[in-house]
Short mmCIF file of C-alpha atoms and ligand atoms in Angstrom, two decimals:
data_model
loop_
_atom_site.label_atom_id
_atom_site.label_comp_id
_atom_site.label_asym_id
_atom_site.label_seq_id
_atom_site.Cartn_x
_atom_site.Cartn_y
_atom_site.Cartn_z
CA MET A 1 98.31 149.52 51.65
CA SER A 2 97.16 147.25 54.49
CA CYS A 3 95.61 148.67 57.63
CA PRO A 4 98.23 149.42 60.30
CA ARG A 5 97.78 147.61 63.61
CA VAL A 6 97.59 150.21 66.38
CA LEU A 7 97.56 149.43 70.09
CA LEU A 8 96.09 152.07 72.45
CA VAL A 9 97.38 151.94 76.02
CA ASN A 10 96.15 153.73 79.14
CA PRO A 11 98.95 153.21 81.68
CA ALA A 12 98.74 152.29 85.38
CA ILE A 13 99.03 155.09 87.99
CA HIS A 14 101.86 155.18 90.52
CA ASP A 15 100.63 157.52 93.27
CA PHE A 16 99.66 157.86 96.89
CA ALA A 17 95.99 157.97 95.95
CA ALA A 18 93.83 157.41 92.88
CA TYR A 19 90.12 156.89 92.57
CA ASP A 20 88.01 156.21 89.52
CA PHE A 21 86.29 159.53 89.40
CA TRP A 22 84.95 158.87 85.91
CA LEU A 23 88.52 158.56 84.61
CA LYS A 24 88.75 157.58 81.00
CA PRO A 25 91.66 158.02 78.51
CA TYR A 26 89.52 160.45 76.56
CA GLY A 27 92.33 162.15 74.63
CA LEU A 28 93.61 158.79 73.38
CA LEU A 29 90.18 157.50 72.42
CA SER A 30 89.34 160.80 70.67
CA VAL A 31 92.49 160.71 68.57
CA ALA A 32 91.89 157.09 67.64
CA GLY A 33 88.30 157.91 66.71
CA GLU A 34 89.55 160.29 64.02
CA LEU A 35 91.04 157.24 62.24
CA ARG A 36 88.04 154.98 62.73
CA GLY A 37 87.96 152.46 59.86
CA GLN A 38 91.49 153.32 58.68
CA ALA A 39 93.48 151.29 61.25
CA ASP A 40 93.07 148.01 63.04
CA PHE A 41 92.85 149.07 66.72
CA ALA A 42 93.34 147.12 69.93
CA CYS A 43 93.23 148.65 73.38
CA PHE A 44 94.70 147.85 76.77
CA ASP A 45 93.39 150.03 79.62
CA TYR A 46 95.24 149.32 82.87
CA LEU A 47 92.47 151.27 84.63
CA ASP A 48 89.49 149.40 83.26
CA ARG A 49 87.54 148.36 86.37
CA LEU A 50 85.29 146.12 84.31
CA HIS A 51 88.16 143.80 83.35
CA PRO A 52 87.15 140.14 84.00
CA PHE A 53 90.02 139.76 86.56
CA LEU A 54 88.34 142.33 88.82
CA LEU A 55 84.69 141.35 88.52
CA ASP A 56 84.41 139.36 91.78
CA ARG A 57 86.08 141.97 93.98
CA SER A 58 83.36 143.50 96.12
CA GLU A 59 85.63 146.35 97.30
CA LEU A 60 85.85 147.59 93.70
CA ARG A 61 82.07 147.78 93.12
CA PRO A 62 80.96 151.11 91.69
CA ASP A 63 78.94 153.65 93.68
CA ARG A 64 75.54 154.81 92.43
CA TRP A 65 77.07 157.06 89.81
CA GLY A 66 79.69 154.66 88.39
CA ARG A 67 82.71 155.81 90.46
CA GLY A 68 84.86 153.37 92.46
CA ARG A 69 88.20 152.16 93.65
CA PHE A 70 90.93 150.88 91.39
CA TYR A 71 92.68 147.58 91.99
CA CYS A 72 96.03 148.47 93.57
CA GLU A 73 99.21 147.09 95.07
CA ARG A 74 101.59 148.75 97.50
CA ILE A 75 105.00 149.64 96.05
CA ASP A 76 108.12 151.48 97.23
CA PRO A 77 107.90 155.20 96.60
CA PRO A 78 110.44 156.80 94.31
CA ALA A 79 113.39 158.38 96.18
CA CYS A 80 112.15 161.97 95.84
CA LEU A 81 108.80 161.10 97.52
CA ARG A 82 110.21 159.00 100.35
CA SER A 83 109.78 161.77 102.90
CA ILE A 84 105.97 161.84 102.36
CA PRO A 85 104.42 159.77 105.16
CA ARG A 86 101.78 158.01 103.09
CA TYR A 87 101.69 154.61 101.38
CA PHE A 88 102.66 154.63 97.73
CA ARG A 89 100.74 152.36 95.38
CA ARG A 90 100.46 151.13 91.84
CA PHE A 91 96.82 151.48 90.71
CA GLY A 92 95.67 149.34 87.78
CA LEU A 93 95.87 145.81 86.42
CA PRO A 94 99.04 143.78 87.15
CA ARG A 95 101.86 144.38 84.71
CA ASP A 96 101.94 140.71 83.67
CA PHE A 97 98.54 141.11 82.08
CA PHE A 98 99.87 143.70 79.66
CA ARG A 99 103.01 141.61 78.89
CA ARG A 100 100.79 138.62 78.10
CA PHE A 101 98.45 140.81 76.01
CA LEU A 102 101.41 142.09 73.98
CA CYS A 103 102.63 138.59 73.21
CA GLU A 104 99.19 137.13 72.46
CA ARG A 105 97.76 140.03 70.44
CA GLY A 106 100.90 141.46 68.76
CA PRO A 107 102.78 142.36 66.69
CA PHE A 108 101.67 146.02 66.48
CA ASP A 109 102.90 148.57 64.00
CA HIS A 110 102.12 151.49 66.32
CA VAL A 111 101.56 151.84 70.06
CA TRP A 112 99.84 155.03 71.25
CA ILE A 113 100.17 155.83 74.91
CA GLU A 114 97.96 158.22 76.92
CA SER A 115 99.52 160.32 79.64
CA GLY A 116 97.44 161.78 82.45
CA MET A 117 98.81 163.86 85.30
CA THR A 118 102.43 164.92 84.91
CA TYR A 119 103.36 163.03 88.11
CA TRP A 120 101.99 159.77 86.62
CA TYR A 121 104.83 159.28 84.11
CA LEU A 122 106.19 156.17 85.89
CA GLY A 123 103.21 154.23 84.42
CA VAL A 124 104.07 155.53 80.98
CA ALA A 125 107.72 154.50 81.39
CA GLU A 126 106.59 150.99 82.32
CA VAL A 127 104.55 150.66 79.14
CA ILE A 128 107.34 151.92 76.92
CA GLU A 129 109.77 149.45 78.49
CA ASP A 130 107.40 146.49 77.95
CA VAL A 131 106.59 147.43 74.36
CA ARG A 132 110.24 147.92 73.44
CA ARG A 133 111.14 144.54 74.90
CA THR A 134 108.36 142.62 73.13
CA TRP A 135 107.95 144.47 69.80
CA PRO A 136 111.09 146.62 69.25
CA ASP A 137 109.94 147.63 65.78
CA ALA A 138 106.62 149.16 66.93
CA ARG A 139 106.51 152.95 66.60
CA ILE A 140 105.63 154.38 70.00
CA VAL A 141 103.63 157.63 70.15
CA LEU A 142 103.08 159.42 73.43
CA GLY A 143 100.47 162.13 73.88
CA GLY A 144 98.23 163.70 76.53
CA ASN A 145 98.65 165.98 79.51
CA TYR A 146 102.13 164.95 80.72
CA ALA A 147 103.47 164.99 77.12
CA THR A 148 101.98 168.47 76.69
CA LEU A 149 103.13 170.02 79.96
CA CYS A 150 106.55 168.34 80.25
CA PRO A 151 107.57 167.60 76.64
CA ASP A 152 111.36 167.62 77.27
CA HIS A 153 111.03 165.20 80.17
CA ALA A 154 108.61 163.05 78.16
CA ARG A 155 111.03 162.83 75.20
CA ASP A 156 113.61 161.18 77.49
CA LEU A 157 111.28 158.25 78.22
CA GLY A 158 112.06 156.72 74.78
CA ALA A 159 108.90 157.14 72.70
CA ASP A 160 109.49 157.66 68.96
CA VAL A 161 107.10 160.62 68.79
CA VAL A 162 105.90 162.91 71.58
CA VAL A 163 102.78 164.75 70.60
CA GLU A 164 102.78 168.03 72.47
CA GLY A 165 99.53 169.98 72.86
CA THR A 166 96.60 169.68 70.53
CA ASP A 167 98.37 169.70 67.16
CA LEU A 168 98.20 166.14 65.88
CA GLN A 169 99.92 166.74 62.57
CA PRO A 170 103.12 164.83 63.59
CA LEU A 171 100.88 161.79 64.14
CA TRP A 172 99.07 162.07 60.83
CA ASP A 173 102.40 162.59 59.07
CA LEU A 174 103.82 159.46 60.69
CA LEU A 175 100.82 157.41 59.51
CA GLY A 176 100.33 159.13 56.15
CA MET A 177 96.61 159.30 56.85
CA THR A 178 93.89 161.90 56.80
CA PRO A 179 91.85 162.17 59.98
CA ASP A 180 88.10 162.72 60.20
CA SER A 181 87.62 165.17 63.04
CA GLU A 182 83.81 164.65 62.99
CA GLN A 183 84.20 161.11 64.28
CA PRO A 184 83.44 160.43 67.98
CA ALA A 185 85.95 158.82 70.29
CA LEU A 186 86.65 155.11 69.77
CA TRP A 187 84.41 153.89 72.64
CA GLU A 188 83.98 150.52 70.91
CA SER A 189 87.51 149.72 72.18
CA TYR A 190 85.82 148.51 75.35
CA SER A 191 83.77 145.28 75.24
CA VAL A 192 81.78 146.44 78.33
CA LEU A 193 81.31 150.12 79.06
CA LYS A 194 79.24 151.76 81.76
CA VAL A 195 80.81 155.23 82.03
CA GLY A 196 81.57 157.64 79.24
CA VAL A 197 82.95 161.15 78.70
CA LEU A 198 81.89 164.11 76.62
CA LYS A 199 83.59 167.43 75.92
CA LEU A 200 81.59 170.15 74.13
CA THR A 201 84.24 172.84 74.26
CA GLU A 202 87.91 173.48 74.24
CA GLY A 203 89.83 175.95 76.38
CA CYS A 204 88.62 178.49 78.91
CA PRO A 205 88.02 182.23 78.71
CA PHE A 206 89.51 182.80 82.17
CA ASN A 207 93.16 183.15 83.02
CA CYS A 208 93.53 181.57 86.44
CA THR A 209 97.08 181.81 87.60
CA TYR A 210 97.23 178.17 88.81
CA CYS A 211 95.87 176.59 85.59
CA SER A 212 97.63 175.55 82.38
CA VAL A 213 94.56 175.45 80.14
CA PRO A 214 94.78 178.94 78.57
CA GLN A 215 98.37 178.27 77.46
CA VAL A 216 97.56 174.85 75.98
CA TYR A 217 94.30 175.65 74.12
CA GLY A 218 94.48 179.37 73.33
CA SER A 219 91.05 180.99 73.13
CA PHE A 220 87.83 179.26 74.09
CA LYS A 221 86.13 177.32 71.25
CA SER A 222 83.04 175.22 70.94
CA ARG A 223 83.48 171.77 69.42
CA SER A 224 81.25 170.43 66.67
CA ARG A 225 77.74 169.75 68.04
CA GLN A 226 77.15 167.04 65.44
CA ARG A 227 80.24 165.27 66.64
CA SER A 228 79.19 165.48 70.29
CA LEU A 229 75.69 164.16 69.47
CA ALA A 230 77.15 161.29 67.51
CA GLU A 231 79.30 160.54 70.53
CA LEU A 232 76.27 160.69 72.83
CA ASP A 233 74.45 158.24 70.55
CA LEU A 234 77.46 155.92 70.45
CA LEU A 235 77.70 155.94 74.23
CA THR A 236 74.02 155.29 74.87
CA ALA A 237 73.96 152.52 72.22
CA ARG A 238 76.75 150.85 74.14
CA GLY A 239 74.74 150.91 77.36
CA VAL A 240 76.43 153.79 79.13
CA ARG A 241 74.39 155.33 81.95
CA ASP A 242 76.85 157.75 83.50
CA ILE A 243 78.57 160.48 81.49
CA ALA A 244 81.15 162.94 82.81
CA PHE A 245 81.88 166.23 81.08
CA TYR A 246 85.62 166.97 80.82
CA ASP A 247 85.10 170.60 79.71
CA ASP A 248 87.07 173.41 81.36
CA ALA A 249 84.29 175.95 80.78
CA LEU A 250 81.16 173.88 80.13
CA LEU A 251 78.74 176.74 80.82
CA PHE A 252 80.48 179.48 78.86
CA GLU A 253 78.49 180.82 75.89
CA ALA A 254 75.73 178.55 77.11
CA GLN A 255 73.09 179.71 74.63
CA THR A 256 75.10 178.49 71.69
CA VAL A 257 76.84 175.51 73.27
CA ILE A 258 75.35 173.59 76.17
CA VAL A 259 71.71 174.72 75.92
CA PRO A 260 71.15 173.42 72.35
CA PHE A 261 73.10 170.30 73.22
CA ILE A 262 70.97 169.59 76.29
CA GLU A 263 67.78 170.22 74.28
CA GLU A 264 68.89 167.56 71.80
CA LEU A 265 69.85 165.22 74.61
CA MET A 266 66.40 165.60 76.23
CA ARG A 267 64.69 164.99 72.89
CA ARG A 268 66.50 161.64 72.68
CA GLY A 269 65.03 160.70 76.10
CA ALA A 270 67.86 158.41 77.12
CA PRO A 271 67.95 157.87 80.90
CA LEU A 272 71.39 159.31 81.76
CA ASN A 273 73.20 160.52 84.84
CA LEU A 274 75.40 163.44 83.94
CA HIS A 275 78.35 164.69 85.98
CA THR A 276 80.73 167.63 86.08
CA PRO A 277 83.91 166.43 87.87
CA ASN A 278 86.09 169.07 86.25
CA ALA A 279 84.06 171.84 87.95
CA LEU A 280 81.52 174.34 86.75
CA ASN A 281 82.01 178.06 87.02
CA ALA A 282 79.31 179.09 89.53
CA ARG A 283 78.98 182.53 87.85
CA PHE A 284 77.14 180.83 84.97
CA VAL A 285 74.76 178.76 87.10
CA THR A 286 71.66 180.93 86.71
CA SER A 287 68.29 179.69 87.98
CA GLU A 288 67.31 178.77 84.37
CA MET A 289 70.59 176.88 83.87
CA ALA A 290 70.20 175.04 87.16
CA GLU A 291 66.65 173.97 86.26
CA LEU A 292 67.68 172.87 82.79
CA MET A 293 70.58 170.83 84.07
CA VAL A 294 68.57 169.08 86.73
CA ARG A 295 65.78 168.33 84.22
CA ALA A 296 68.30 166.95 81.72
CA GLY A 297 69.70 164.47 84.22
CA PHE A 298 72.74 166.19 85.75
CA LYS A 299 73.17 164.45 89.12
CA THR A 300 76.46 165.59 90.56
CA PHE A 301 77.54 169.24 90.51
CA TYR A 302 81.16 170.16 91.23
CA LEU A 303 81.77 173.88 91.51
CA GLY A 304 85.18 175.50 91.46
CA PHE A 305 85.15 177.79 94.47
CA GLU A 306 88.77 177.54 95.56
CA SER A 307 88.72 180.22 98.29
CA CYS A 308 86.33 182.69 99.93
CA SER A 309 89.06 185.32 100.25
CA ARG A 310 88.22 188.25 97.98
CA ARG A 311 91.90 189.10 97.71
CA TRP A 312 92.79 185.58 96.60
CA GLN A 313 89.88 185.44 94.17
CA HIS A 314 90.89 188.70 92.58
CA ASP A 315 94.64 187.96 92.47
CA THR A 316 94.21 184.54 90.79
CA GLY A 317 92.03 185.79 87.92
CA GLY A 318 88.63 186.63 89.38
CA LYS A 319 86.80 183.66 87.90
CA VAL A 320 84.17 183.61 90.64
CA TYR A 321 83.29 185.60 93.79
CA SER A 322 81.67 184.37 96.98
CA GLU A 323 78.26 185.93 96.38
CA GLU A 324 78.11 184.39 92.89
CA PHE A 325 78.98 181.05 94.34
CA ALA A 326 76.35 181.26 97.07
CA GLN A 327 73.75 182.27 94.48
CA ALA A 328 74.64 179.25 92.28
CA VAL A 329 74.25 176.91 95.24
CA ARG A 330 70.82 178.33 96.02
CA HIS A 331 69.75 177.96 92.37
CA LEU A 332 70.90 174.31 92.27
CA LEU A 333 69.16 173.39 95.47
CA ALA A 334 65.98 175.20 94.46
CA ALA A 335 66.05 173.33 91.13
CA GLY A 336 66.12 170.00 92.97
CA ALA A 337 69.85 169.08 93.12
CA GLU A 338 70.59 166.94 96.15
CA PRO A 339 72.76 168.81 98.69
CA VAL A 340 75.12 165.80 99.03
CA ASN A 341 75.65 165.91 95.28
CA VAL A 342 76.64 169.57 95.19
CA THR A 343 80.36 169.92 95.99
CA ALA A 344 82.64 172.95 96.18
CA TYR A 345 86.36 172.47 95.39
CA GLN A 346 88.68 174.50 97.51
CA ILE A 347 92.41 174.60 96.97
CA LEU A 348 94.64 173.16 99.65
CA GLY A 349 98.33 174.06 99.60
CA HIS A 350 98.18 176.93 97.15
CA PRO A 351 101.44 179.00 97.40
CA HIS A 352 99.51 182.23 98.23
CA GLY A 353 96.69 180.59 100.17
CA ASP A 354 96.23 181.24 103.83
CA VAL A 355 95.20 178.42 106.12
CA GLN A 356 92.77 180.56 108.13
CA GLU A 357 91.15 181.70 104.89
CA LEU A 358 90.84 178.11 103.76
CA GLU A 359 89.03 177.21 106.99
CA ASP A 360 86.74 180.18 106.50
CA SER A 361 86.01 178.96 102.96
CA MET A 362 85.18 175.49 104.24
CA ARG A 363 82.77 176.92 106.77
CA PHE A 364 81.27 179.25 104.22
CA VAL A 365 80.50 176.32 101.93
CA HIS A 366 79.18 174.31 104.82
CA HIS A 367 76.75 177.05 105.81
CA LEU A 368 75.29 176.97 102.34
CA GLY A 369 74.29 173.37 103.07
CA VAL A 370 76.53 171.56 100.49
CA ARG A 371 79.73 169.49 100.54
CA GLY A 372 83.25 170.77 100.35
CA MET A 373 86.19 168.92 98.85
CA LEU A 374 89.80 169.89 99.32
CA ALA A 375 91.48 170.00 95.92
CA ASP A 376 95.11 169.31 96.73
CA PHE A 377 97.23 171.80 94.78
CA SER A 378 99.50 170.51 92.00
CA PRO A 379 102.13 173.06 90.92
CA ILE A 380 102.26 173.14 87.14
CA PRO A 381 105.45 174.42 85.54
CA GLY A 382 104.88 177.38 83.24
CA THR A 383 101.88 178.67 85.23
CA VAL A 384 102.35 181.76 87.44
CA ASP A 385 101.49 179.94 90.66
CA GLY A 386 103.37 176.80 89.70
CA GLU A 387 106.55 178.76 89.10
CA ALA A 388 106.15 180.39 92.56
CA CYS A 389 106.48 176.90 94.08
CA ARG A 390 110.07 176.27 93.04
CA VAL A 391 111.10 177.31 96.55
CA TRP A 392 109.39 174.16 97.91
CA ALA A 393 109.89 171.64 95.11
CA ASP A 394 112.07 170.95 92.09
CA LEU A 395 109.46 171.24 89.32
CA ASP A 396 111.84 169.81 86.75
CA GLU A 397 111.05 166.51 88.40
CA PRO A 398 107.33 165.92 87.54
CA LEU A 399 106.90 163.54 90.45
CA LEU A 400 107.09 166.60 92.70
CA HIS A 401 103.96 168.05 91.06
CA ASN A 402 102.11 165.31 92.95
CA ASN A 403 98.98 166.75 94.53
CA THR A 404 99.25 164.57 97.67
CA ALA A 405 102.90 165.46 98.18
CA PHE A 406 102.90 169.18 97.43
CA PRO A 407 100.52 170.41 100.16
CA ILE A 408 102.47 168.27 102.69
CA LEU A 409 105.79 169.77 101.55
CA HIS A 410 104.27 173.22 101.74
CA LEU A 411 102.09 173.08 104.88
CA GLY A 412 103.38 170.01 106.77
CA PHE A 413 101.76 166.63 107.35
CA ASP A 414 99.92 167.50 110.57
CA GLU A 415 98.40 170.62 109.20
CA VAL A 416 97.15 168.84 106.06
CA ASN A 417 95.65 166.08 108.17
CA ARG A 418 93.96 168.58 110.47
CA LEU A 419 92.35 170.38 107.51
CA LYS A 420 91.23 167.10 105.90
CA ASP A 421 89.69 165.99 109.20
CA LEU A 422 87.88 169.29 109.46
CA GLN A 423 86.48 168.87 105.94
CA ARG A 424 85.30 165.35 106.75
CA ARG A 425 83.55 166.55 109.92
CA LEU A 426 81.86 169.41 108.11
CA ASN A 427 80.62 167.12 105.37
CA ARG A 428 79.17 164.59 107.80
CA ASN A 429 75.76 166.21 108.27
CA VAL A 430 75.34 167.72 104.77
CA GLY A 431 71.83 167.03 103.58
CA ARG A 432 70.51 166.42 107.08
CA THR A 433 70.17 170.04 108.21
CA ALA A 434 68.49 172.97 106.47
CA PRO A 435 70.88 175.32 104.69
CA ILE A 436 71.30 178.71 106.28
C1 B12 B 501 89.23 165.84 83.00
C2 B12 B 501 90.33 166.33 83.93
C3 B12 B 501 90.38 165.77 85.19
C4 B12 B 501 89.53 164.57 85.62
C5 B12 B 501 90.27 163.20 85.40
C6 B12 B 501 90.85 163.09 84.03
C7 B12 B 501 91.73 161.85 83.80
N1 B12 B 501 91.36 161.02 82.91
O1 B12 B 501 92.70 161.67 84.45
C8 B12 B 501 89.42 164.84 87.16
C9 B12 B 501 88.28 165.76 87.35
C10 B12 B 501 89.28 163.63 88.03
C11 B12 B 501 90.75 165.59 87.35
C12 B12 B 501 91.35 165.66 88.56
C13 B12 B 501 92.50 166.43 88.81
N2 B12 B 501 93.07 167.26 87.92
CO1 B12 B 501 92.57 167.40 86.08
N3 B12 B 501 92.08 167.83 84.31
C14 B12 B 501 91.24 167.31 83.53
C15 B12 B 501 91.28 168.02 82.16
C16 B12 B 501 90.10 168.96 82.03
C17 B12 B 501 91.32 167.09 80.92
C18 B12 B 501 92.35 165.99 81.02
C19 B12 B 501 92.17 165.02 79.91
O2 B12 B 501 91.56 163.95 80.05
N4 B12 B 501 92.64 165.39 78.70
C20 B12 B 501 92.51 164.57 77.51
C21 B12 B 501 91.63 165.24 76.50
C22 B12 B 501 90.26 165.44 77.02
O3 B12 B 501 92.20 166.48 76.15
P1 B12 B 501 92.34 166.94 74.64
O4 B12 B 501 92.71 168.34 74.71
O5 B12 B 501 91.19 166.54 73.80
O6 B12 B 501 93.60 166.10 74.12
C23 B12 B 501 94.35 166.56 73.06
C24 B12 B 501 95.84 166.33 73.18
O7 B12 B 501 96.29 166.32 74.54
C25 B12 B 501 96.03 165.02 72.45
N5 B12 B 501 96.07 163.82 73.23
C26 B12 B 501 95.51 163.50 74.35
N6 B12 B 501 95.82 162.22 74.67
C27 B12 B 501 96.58 161.75 73.66
C28 B12 B 501 97.20 160.50 73.48
C29 B12 B 501 97.92 160.27 72.30
C30 B12 B 501 98.58 158.94 72.07
C31 B12 B 501 98.08 161.30 71.33
C32 B12 B 501 98.87 161.07 70.13
C33 B12 B 501 97.50 162.57 71.56
C34 B12 B 501 96.74 162.75 72.71
O8 B12 B 501 94.96 164.88 71.59
C35 B12 B 501 93.98 165.80 71.81
C36 B12 B 501 93.98 166.62 70.52
O9 B12 B 501 93.19 167.72 70.54
C37 B12 B 501 92.64 168.80 82.26
C38 B12 B 501 92.67 170.15 81.58
C39 B12 B 501 92.72 169.98 80.13
N7 B12 B 501 91.83 170.63 79.41
O10 B12 B 501 93.52 169.21 79.58
C40 B12 B 501 92.87 168.92 83.77
C41 B12 B 501 94.29 168.76 84.31
C42 B12 B 501 94.99 167.60 83.60
N8 B12 B 501 94.09 168.43 85.72
C43 B12 B 501 94.89 169.05 86.49
C44 B12 B 501 94.80 169.00 87.92
C45 B12 B 501 95.60 170.01 88.67
C46 B12 B 501 94.00 168.08 88.55
C47 B12 B 501 93.93 167.80 90.08
C48 B12 B 501 95.27 167.75 90.74
C49 B12 B 501 93.01 168.86 90.65
C50 B12 B 501 92.92 168.78 92.17
N9 B12 B 501 93.70 169.50 92.87
O11 B12 B 501 92.17 168.01 92.68
C51 B12 B 501 93.18 166.44 90.12
C52 B12 B 501 94.17 165.29 90.23
C53 B12 B 501 93.57 163.94 90.30
C54 B12 B 501 94.53 162.87 90.78
N10 B12 B 501 94.03 161.72 91.04
O12 B12 B 501 95.73 163.06 90.97
C55 B12 B 501 95.93 169.83 85.71
C56 B12 B 501 97.27 169.11 85.48
C57 B12 B 501 98.03 168.73 86.74
C58 B12 B 501 99.28 167.99 86.43
N11 B12 B 501 100.30 168.22 87.24
O13 B12 B 501 99.35 167.24 85.50
C59 B12 B 501 95.17 170.08 84.40
C60 B12 B 501 96.06 170.27 83.16
C61 B12 B 501 94.27 171.32 84.63
C62 B12 B 501 95.04 172.55 85.11
N12 B12 B 501 94.68 173.03 86.28
O14 B12 B 501 95.94 173.05 84.52
N13 B12 B 501 91.17 166.17 86.21
#
């Protein structure tokens, strides 16, 4: 049997805002990695900021840790988002590039499409339409977050197979192949790569009422350390300097998961900048952990604080309390983390959040001498807090899960702007004054 030709596609993003916060189609690359050597892969990543077309654009240059703006064009918003007074854009390479790529590099037997946020499905629809028009016989497989959280909606977009959740058996059945789950993600899909992703664990031991992770992954599990180390080696061999962890509970069961991994990483001695954009649980940032992380090369620390209200903390699952958060910040700063690189996420627009409490949280974080970042709430259907939002938005339309739109629908445009301004002002002097 000849090797099937498989095209991997990471779609463009249609949204009010998008920023390359170490965004990689990690699910798609991981699945492809499991068939390394068994299929002939090609990849088109609409969000690849190192594409030759973008190289001369100074506004897209990365910051010191590899983050940066995406190329974008203004477009009309879809009807259901027209009331949101912000510009709507298409982030990613122009669509013509993909159409040309399809013609020049095809035909393909299979096209696998990544899906990110549920409210990004318009980019997926665009890809399906272009593939169908150019190579109608290609089998289209859709997987990822949107396919997992909104499978019925996703099935209507016209893919042949929608892979829901983490069970990939329908895909292996379609291909008649046996995967090798010890293989790292297919990072060689990129000719130039500066930023990579690792994930040491799956799932989360907490049950936060706003999060879908417990339903999707079941109980917390560690992934194979050998696989993660092979992935680390692959990334460093390809010249990657910045690596973001996509784990939901990176520090849980630390002695058997992250500590041995970090020890191996340090033994290799590669000069890496490590990042935690998906947030750490401050409860597990002990002084030893903070020191180890700083020594190993962790540069940016995002902590999920969400709110300083004890009532809110308790009612949403009790993942972290204010005194634990404050302690974690002190440990990180004492270990040598830079205050501007320690950031607390706080939820804006949560259905049971109180604006005064949010302001108190922002000031609480500020007084600890680190940055705050408002994490605009996205209501996820099937979660307790998402379901409570049906009074403000029709969640059967995934575009209304949009995290820019929802806080505005819930709190109003002026209130959202006021809170964002306050956050900006508070962040302005972080790192210049001594923490209290
Ligand atoms: C990493 C991450 C981020 C990264 C960016 C990731 C990215 N590339 O877009 C950052 C930190 C920037 C981020 C930001 C946000 N995120 Co986020 N994030 C995640 C996280 C942890 C992983 C997403 C991911 O890359 N999954 C892919 C890989 C890593 O997952 P996997 O399990 O290995 O994949 C399996 C299957 O899905 C399948 N698969 C995956 N892809 C494919 C493709 C194909 C073809 C096939 C066949 C199979 C397949 O194969 C794997 C088999 O095991 C998820 C939670 C989670 N654990 O999924 C939340 C999650 C997606 N985020 C969420 C939220 C709420 C947000 C924010 C809104 C938070 C906030 N308020 O600021 C922002 C929004 C950013 C924006 N611009 O709009 C929600 C979803 C919201 C939604 N409506 O879709 C999630 C589900 C977490 C939650 N709270 O429930 N996020």
